[in-house]
Protein backbone atom coordinates (compact mmCIF):
# COMPACT_ATOMS: atom_id res chain seq x y z
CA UNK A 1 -24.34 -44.55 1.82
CA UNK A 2 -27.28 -45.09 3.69
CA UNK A 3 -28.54 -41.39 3.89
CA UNK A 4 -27.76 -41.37 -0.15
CA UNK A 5 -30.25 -44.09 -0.13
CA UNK A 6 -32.74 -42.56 1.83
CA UNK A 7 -33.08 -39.32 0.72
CA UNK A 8 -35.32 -39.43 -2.21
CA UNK A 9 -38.22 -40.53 0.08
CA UNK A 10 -37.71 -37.53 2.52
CA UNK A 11 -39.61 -34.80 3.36
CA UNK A 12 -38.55 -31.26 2.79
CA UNK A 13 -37.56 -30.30 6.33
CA UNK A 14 -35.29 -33.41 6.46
CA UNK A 15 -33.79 -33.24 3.30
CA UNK A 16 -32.57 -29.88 3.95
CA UNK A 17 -31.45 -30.92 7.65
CA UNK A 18 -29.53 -33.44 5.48
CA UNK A 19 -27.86 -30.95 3.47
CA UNK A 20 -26.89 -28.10 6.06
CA UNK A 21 -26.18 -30.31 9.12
CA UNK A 22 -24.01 -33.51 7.50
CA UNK A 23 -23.24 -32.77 3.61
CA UNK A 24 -22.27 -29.11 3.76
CA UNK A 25 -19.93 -29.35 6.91
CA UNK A 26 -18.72 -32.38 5.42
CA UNK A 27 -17.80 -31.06 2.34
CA UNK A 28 -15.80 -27.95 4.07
CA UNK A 29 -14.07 -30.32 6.18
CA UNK A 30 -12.79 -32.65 3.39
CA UNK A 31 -11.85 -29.58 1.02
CA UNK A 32 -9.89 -27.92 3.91
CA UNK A 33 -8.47 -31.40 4.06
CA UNK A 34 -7.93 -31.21 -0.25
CA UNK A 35 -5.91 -28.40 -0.04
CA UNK A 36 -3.32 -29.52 2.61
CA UNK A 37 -3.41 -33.38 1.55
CA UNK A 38 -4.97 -34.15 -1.51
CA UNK A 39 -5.76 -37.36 -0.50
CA UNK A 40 -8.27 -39.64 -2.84
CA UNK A 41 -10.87 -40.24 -0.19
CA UNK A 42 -11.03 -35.86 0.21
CA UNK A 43 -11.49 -35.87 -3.05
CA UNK A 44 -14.07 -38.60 -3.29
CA UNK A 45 -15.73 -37.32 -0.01
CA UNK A 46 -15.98 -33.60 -1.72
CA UNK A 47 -17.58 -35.09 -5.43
CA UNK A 48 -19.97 -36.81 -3.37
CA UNK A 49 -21.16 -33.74 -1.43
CA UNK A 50 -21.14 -31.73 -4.96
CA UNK A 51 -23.41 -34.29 -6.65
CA UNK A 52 -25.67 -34.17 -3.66
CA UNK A 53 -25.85 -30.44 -3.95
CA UNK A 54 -27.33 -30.95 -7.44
CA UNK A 55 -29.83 -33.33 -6.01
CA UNK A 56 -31.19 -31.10 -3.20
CA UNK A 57 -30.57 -27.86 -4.90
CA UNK A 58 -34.21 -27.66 -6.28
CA UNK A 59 -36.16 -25.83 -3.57
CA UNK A 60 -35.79 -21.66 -3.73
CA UNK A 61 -35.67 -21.75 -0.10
CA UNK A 62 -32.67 -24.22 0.11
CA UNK A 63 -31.07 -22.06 -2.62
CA UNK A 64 -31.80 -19.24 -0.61
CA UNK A 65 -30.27 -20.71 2.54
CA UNK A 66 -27.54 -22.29 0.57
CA UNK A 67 -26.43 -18.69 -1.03
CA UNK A 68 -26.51 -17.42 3.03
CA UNK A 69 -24.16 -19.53 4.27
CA UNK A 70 -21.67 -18.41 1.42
CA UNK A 71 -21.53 -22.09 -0.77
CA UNK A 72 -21.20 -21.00 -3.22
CA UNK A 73 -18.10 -19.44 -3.16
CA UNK A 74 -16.37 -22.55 -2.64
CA UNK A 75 -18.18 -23.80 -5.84
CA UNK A 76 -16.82 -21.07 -8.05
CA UNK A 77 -13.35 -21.35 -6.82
CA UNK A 78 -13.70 -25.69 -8.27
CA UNK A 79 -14.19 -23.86 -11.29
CA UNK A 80 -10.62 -24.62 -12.07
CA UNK A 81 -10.71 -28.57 -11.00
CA UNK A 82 -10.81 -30.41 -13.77
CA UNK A 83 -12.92 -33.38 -11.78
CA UNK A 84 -15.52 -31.30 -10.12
CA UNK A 85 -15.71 -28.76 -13.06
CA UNK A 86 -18.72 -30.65 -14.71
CA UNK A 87 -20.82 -30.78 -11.09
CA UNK A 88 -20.01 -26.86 -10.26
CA UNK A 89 -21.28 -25.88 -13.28
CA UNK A 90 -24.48 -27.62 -12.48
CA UNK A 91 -25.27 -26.02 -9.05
CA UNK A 92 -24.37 -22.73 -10.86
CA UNK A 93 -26.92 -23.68 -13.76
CA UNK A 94 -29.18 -24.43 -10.75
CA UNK A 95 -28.34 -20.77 -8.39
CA UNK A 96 -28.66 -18.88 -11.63
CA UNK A 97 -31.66 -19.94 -13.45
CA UNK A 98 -33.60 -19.82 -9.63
CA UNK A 99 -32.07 -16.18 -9.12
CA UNK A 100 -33.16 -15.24 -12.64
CA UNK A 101 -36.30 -16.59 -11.65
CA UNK A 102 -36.81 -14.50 -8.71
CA UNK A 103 -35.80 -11.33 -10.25
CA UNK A 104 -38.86 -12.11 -12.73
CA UNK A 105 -41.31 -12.54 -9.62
CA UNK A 106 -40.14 -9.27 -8.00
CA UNK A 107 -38.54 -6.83 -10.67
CA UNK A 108 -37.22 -3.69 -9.34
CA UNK A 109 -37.92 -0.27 -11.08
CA UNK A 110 -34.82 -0.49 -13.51
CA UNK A 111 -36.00 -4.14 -14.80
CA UNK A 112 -39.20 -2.26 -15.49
CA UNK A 113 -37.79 0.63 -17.41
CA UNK A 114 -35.55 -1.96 -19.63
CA UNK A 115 -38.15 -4.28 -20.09
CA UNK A 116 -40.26 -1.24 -21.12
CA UNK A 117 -37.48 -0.32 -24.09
CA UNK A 118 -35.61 -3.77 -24.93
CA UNK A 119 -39.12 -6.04 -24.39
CA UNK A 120 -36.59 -8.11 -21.97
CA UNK A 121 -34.40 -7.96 -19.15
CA UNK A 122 -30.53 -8.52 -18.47
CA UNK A 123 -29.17 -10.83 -16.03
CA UNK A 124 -27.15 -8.53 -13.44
CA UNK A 125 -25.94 -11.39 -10.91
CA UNK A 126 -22.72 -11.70 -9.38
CA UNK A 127 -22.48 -15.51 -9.95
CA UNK A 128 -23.47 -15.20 -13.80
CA UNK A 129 -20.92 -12.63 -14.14
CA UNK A 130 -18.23 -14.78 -12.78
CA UNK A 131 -19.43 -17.51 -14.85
CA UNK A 132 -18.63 -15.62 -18.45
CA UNK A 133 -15.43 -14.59 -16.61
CA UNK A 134 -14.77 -17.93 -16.56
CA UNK A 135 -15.25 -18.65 -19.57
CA UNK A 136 -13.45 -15.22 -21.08
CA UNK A 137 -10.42 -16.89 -19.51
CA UNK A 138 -10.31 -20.18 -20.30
CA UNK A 139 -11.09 -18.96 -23.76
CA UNK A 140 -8.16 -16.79 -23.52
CA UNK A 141 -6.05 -19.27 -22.44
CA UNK A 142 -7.24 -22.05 -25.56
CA UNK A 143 -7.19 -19.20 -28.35
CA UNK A 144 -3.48 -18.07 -26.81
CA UNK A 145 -2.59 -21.73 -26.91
CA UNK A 146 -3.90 -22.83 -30.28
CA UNK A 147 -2.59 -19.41 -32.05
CA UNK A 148 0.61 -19.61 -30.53
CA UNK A 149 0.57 -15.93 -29.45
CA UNK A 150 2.10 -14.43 -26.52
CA UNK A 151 5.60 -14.01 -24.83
CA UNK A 152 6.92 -16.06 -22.36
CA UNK A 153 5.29 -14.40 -19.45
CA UNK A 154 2.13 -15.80 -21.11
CA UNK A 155 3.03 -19.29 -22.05
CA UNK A 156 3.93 -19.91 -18.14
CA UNK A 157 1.01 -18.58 -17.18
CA UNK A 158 -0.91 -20.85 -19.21
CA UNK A 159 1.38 -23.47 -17.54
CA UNK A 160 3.14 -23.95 -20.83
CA UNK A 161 6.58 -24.39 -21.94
CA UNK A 162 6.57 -25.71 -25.18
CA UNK A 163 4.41 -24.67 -28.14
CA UNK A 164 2.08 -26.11 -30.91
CA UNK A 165 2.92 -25.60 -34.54
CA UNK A 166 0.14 -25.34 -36.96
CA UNK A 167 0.31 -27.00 -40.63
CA UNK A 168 -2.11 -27.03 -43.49
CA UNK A 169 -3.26 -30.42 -42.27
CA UNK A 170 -1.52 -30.99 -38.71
CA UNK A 171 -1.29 -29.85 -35.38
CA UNK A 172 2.77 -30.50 -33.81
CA UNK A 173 2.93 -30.59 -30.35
CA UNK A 174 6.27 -29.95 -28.84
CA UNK A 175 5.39 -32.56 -25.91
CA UNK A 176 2.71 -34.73 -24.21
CA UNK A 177 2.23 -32.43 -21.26
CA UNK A 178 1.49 -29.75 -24.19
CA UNK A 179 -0.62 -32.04 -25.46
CA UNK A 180 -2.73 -33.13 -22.50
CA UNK A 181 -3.30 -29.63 -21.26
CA UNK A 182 -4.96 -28.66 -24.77
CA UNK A 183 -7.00 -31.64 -24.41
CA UNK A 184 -7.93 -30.48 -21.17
CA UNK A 185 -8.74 -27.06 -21.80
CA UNK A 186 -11.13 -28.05 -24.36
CA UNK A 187 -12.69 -30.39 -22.02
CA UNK A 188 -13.07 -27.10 -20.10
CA UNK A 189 -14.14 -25.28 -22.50
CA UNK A 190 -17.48 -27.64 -23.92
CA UNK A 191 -18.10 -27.71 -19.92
CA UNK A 192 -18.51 -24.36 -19.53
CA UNK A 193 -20.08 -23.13 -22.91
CA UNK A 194 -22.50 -25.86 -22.44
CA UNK A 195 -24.07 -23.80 -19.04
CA UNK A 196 -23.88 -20.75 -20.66
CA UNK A 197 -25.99 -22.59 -23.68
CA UNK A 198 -28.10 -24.52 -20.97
CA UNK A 199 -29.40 -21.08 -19.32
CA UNK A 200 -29.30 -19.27 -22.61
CA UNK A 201 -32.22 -22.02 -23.64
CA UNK A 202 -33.97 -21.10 -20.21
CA UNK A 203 -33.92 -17.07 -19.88
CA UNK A 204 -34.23 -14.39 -22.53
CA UNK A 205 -32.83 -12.42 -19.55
CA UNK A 206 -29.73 -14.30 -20.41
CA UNK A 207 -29.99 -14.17 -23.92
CA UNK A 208 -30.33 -10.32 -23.91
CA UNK A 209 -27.18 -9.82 -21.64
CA UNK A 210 -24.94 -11.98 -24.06
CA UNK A 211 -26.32 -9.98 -26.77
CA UNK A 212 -25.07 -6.94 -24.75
CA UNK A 213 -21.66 -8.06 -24.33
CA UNK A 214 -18.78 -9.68 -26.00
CA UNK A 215 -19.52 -12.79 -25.29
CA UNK A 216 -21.01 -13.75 -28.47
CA UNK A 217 -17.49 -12.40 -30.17
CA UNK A 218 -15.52 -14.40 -28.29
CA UNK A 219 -17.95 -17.22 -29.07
CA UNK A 220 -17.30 -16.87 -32.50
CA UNK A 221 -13.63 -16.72 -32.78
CA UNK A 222 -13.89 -19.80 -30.37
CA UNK A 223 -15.94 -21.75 -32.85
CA UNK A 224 -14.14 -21.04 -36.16
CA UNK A 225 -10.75 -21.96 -34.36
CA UNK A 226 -11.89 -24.77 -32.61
CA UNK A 227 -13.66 -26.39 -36.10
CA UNK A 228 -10.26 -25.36 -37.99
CA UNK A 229 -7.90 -27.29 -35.18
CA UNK A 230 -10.50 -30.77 -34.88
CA UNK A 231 -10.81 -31.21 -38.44
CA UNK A 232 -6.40 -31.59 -38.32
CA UNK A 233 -4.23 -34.85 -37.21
CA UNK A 234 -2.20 -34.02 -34.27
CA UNK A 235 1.30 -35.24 -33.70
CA UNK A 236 3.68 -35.03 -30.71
CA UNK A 237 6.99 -34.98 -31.57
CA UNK A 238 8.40 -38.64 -31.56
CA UNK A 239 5.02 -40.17 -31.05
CA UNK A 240 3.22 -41.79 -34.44
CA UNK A 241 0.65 -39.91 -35.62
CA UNK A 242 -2.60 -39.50 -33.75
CA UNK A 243 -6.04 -40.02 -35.43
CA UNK A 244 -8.00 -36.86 -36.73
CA UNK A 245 -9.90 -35.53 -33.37
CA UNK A 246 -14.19 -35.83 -33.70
C-alpha cells in the first residue's frame, strides 16, 4: 500500500526498480499460486500487479524491458479471465500502440514499399495478431451460441449444454448457467472490440490491416446479431420474464 502511494512522485529509475524487482515477481508468484489454489488474496494480489502495469507501462524503455522478460505472455493467456480481462486488454492497448509507434520511427524496407503503394502501413505484430484471434474466437463462440449452430462437440466446447431458442420477440434460455455465460461472453466481447476500436482511433497502421482482413466481416455479422438479440426479452425457463436488455 505504501509503495502504491508513493509511486506517482518517483523518478524513472525507481519506478521501474518498482516494477521489475517487487510487482513483476510478485505477480508470477501469486499467479503460480492462482493456478494451484485459487485463493482470493492470489487473485487480489495478481489485479493489483495488472493495474500497476497500466500505471508504469508508459515509458518505451519499460515496455521494452517489460516485452524482454516475456510479460506479456502471461497477460495474453488472462485473456480468458473474466476479472482481469478488462486490465489485459489495457497493457495490450499500451504494448501495441508503443510497438506501432516504433515501427513508424524505424520502418524497414517493406513498410517503405507499402507505404509507397497503400499511402499506409499494416500492423505485423505478434501481440496484435493474437489480439483479433481473440476476438475471432470469442466471436465464434457468441455467434455459435446466439444462432444455435453446431453439434454437440461444439456446444461442450463452448461449455454449453443446453441451448437458446429464438422467437420473434424473445430469447428462451434452457437454464441460468446458459444464461450467465451469454451474459458473460458479451461482457467479453464489448471488452475486447473496444481495444481493437481504441487502437483503430490511434493508428491508420491498424486501420489498414483490419481493412486487409476479415475482421471487419466478422464485425459486421457481430453487430447485426448482437442489435437483433438486445432489442428481445429474455426468459429462462421457469424464471418470470426478464426486462428487455439496453
Amino acid at each position: 500500500t505504501h509503495l502504491l502511494r508513493i509511486i506517482p512522485q518517483c523518478k524513472f529509475v525507481v519506478k521501474q526498480e518498482i516494477l521489475f524487482s517487487v510487482f513483476y515477481p510478485v505477480f508470477l508468484k501469486a499467479r503460480e499460486r492462482q493456478n494451484g489454489s485459487n485463493q482470493e488474496i492470489d487473485k487480489f494480489l495478481v489485479l493489483t500487479c495488472l493495474s500497476v502495469f497500466t500505471y508504469l507501462l508508459r515509458r518505451v524503455r519499460i515496455i521494452d524491458q517489460f516485452l524482454e522478460q516475456k510479460a506479456l505472455d502471461h497477460i495474453t493467456v488472462m485473456l480468458k479471465d473474466k476479472d482481469a480481462m478488462k486490465l489485459c486488454c489495457s497493457i495490450m492497448e499500451i504494448v501495441i500502440i508503443t510497438q506501432v509507434w516504433k515501427n513508424e520511427q524505424n520502418p524497414n524496407e517493406n513498410d517503405k514499399i507499402n507505404k509507397e503503394i497503400f499511402h499506409e502501413t499494416s500492423v505485423d505484430l505478434p501481440d496484435f495478431d493474437l489480439l483479433l484471434e481473440e476476438i475471432r474466437c470469442s466471436s465464434a463462440k457468441f455467434l455459435s451460441m446466439v444462432h444455435c449452430q453446431g453439434d454437440k462437440e461444439n456446444l461442450n466446447r463452448l461449455s454449453l449444454s443446453d441451448s437458446i431458442v429464438c422467437t420473434e420477440d424473445t430469447l428462451v434460455f434452457d437454464s441460468h448457467l446458459c444464461y450467465q455465460h451469454y451474459i458473460q461472453l458479451l461482457a467479453s466481447l464489448t471488452c475486447l472490440w473496444r481495444t481493437l476500436a481504441n487502437l483503430s482511433l490511434f493508428s491508420p497502421q491498424v486501420r489498414q490491416t483490419l481493412q486487409e482482413r476479415t475482421v471487419t466481416v466478422i464485425a459486421h455479422g457481430l453487430l447485426g446479431t448482437t442489435l437483433q438479440r438486445a432489442s428481445k426479452s429474455t426468459v429462462i425457463r421457469g424464471e418470470p420474464l426478464k426486462d428487455r436488455e439496453g
